[in-house]
Amino acid sequence: MPSFFEIEKTCPITGARAGKIHTEHGIIETPIFMPVATKGSVRGVDWRTISELQAQIVLANTYHLTIRPGEASIERAGGLQEWSKWTGPFLTDSGGFQVFSFARRGQAKIDDQGVSFKDDLEGKIHFIGPNESMNIQKRLGADIVMAFDECPAGNADRKTVETAVRRTRDWAEKCTNFPLQKHQNLFLIVQGGKFEDLREKSLEEITKLDAKGYALGGVSVGESREEVEKVISNMTKKLPINKPRYIMGIGMPRDLIVGVLSGADMFDCVLPTRIARHGGYFSEGLRFKSVSQKDFSDDHDNPLVIGCQCPTCKTFTRAYLKHLFLRKEITVYYYLAVHNLFRLLNLTFDMRKAIFNDCFPQFLKKNLYLLS
Ligand SMILES: [Zn+2]
């Protein structure tokens, strides 16, 4: 049995790395972008397309699945893969991100044990702490399971972040002691918000605990762009070198490049499918634009991005996609999501190739426009 994670190549100049994660449901080649299947399906995109886009792992949200349909029915079906029919690896988050967003809206009560909250679907009171989160994720059966952490808002004050760092550490310890299924791998999460010393403290405490991988959490939750990038570039390198490094919840192309450059291996974000539902797509510079924008000319016979090899760009003109969007034809959400997922996945594939071919610095130079 190969080890869980192997580094195949490291760029000697930047420290960017290419590796492999071995799971029971398949190998994940890193660096990798993970599409988000919030409720057990990537919004608007079927699994066959997700496979064709060569996604290698998808993320599902524990909070959404525990509220409905409940982990019992997914467990009864044989776990996430059997239930959803996505046969590749799954990662589940801890549910913490969603329940703490309730807390920020005053709809939840947090203490050192966990969070009590009223769900937004049925109005029932729930409690999730580290053991509850582990138990739900154990029953969901994902290959990678995230520790239950406290994720404060990007603008939270120092005292709030200090408490979150302490709880995240205590809860991480409980999570590491929780017996998961044999095939499951626990990742721990570093918090600390935008406070450098608290990030350092959290990193030191969390990486003392043994886990299969480590993640940076609470990044891009309302801080400025400079603050986001500072945390990514300062902290990623300090995570253990021989374990996968995951930056949670970032999905702007620029973030992926800064992340890989800083030595990160995994990323996830709802952005590619979320912006698609509003007519948004990643343009040449990988910033996003909308098909309904004024300068988006009707008689434009070009694809969304000239030269893009995605199924949408190889088939349709911008004019046609704009028409579908304005007439609310639901297929347009699929076409735009496919383009957006393709762009992010291929960005990670291109970086992997560049690392292997000893030309990651050249890749950066060539793609500087993506960083502007
Ligand atoms: Zn495209």
Short mmCIF file of C-alpha atoms in Angstrom, two decimals, residues 66 92 117 124 177 202:
data_model
loop_
_atom_site.label_atom_id
_atom_site.label_comp_id
_atom_site.label_asym_id
_atom_site.label_seq_id
_atom_site.Cartn_x
_atom_site.Cartn_y
_atom_site.Cartn_z
CA THR A 66 -26.98 16.44 8.01
CA THR A 92 -16.40 16.55 3.59
CA PHE A 117 -28.24 26.58 16.12
CA LYS A 124 -35.13 22.67 14.45
CA ASN A 177 -9.01 10.91 19.05
CA SER A 202 -2.52 28.15 15.77
#
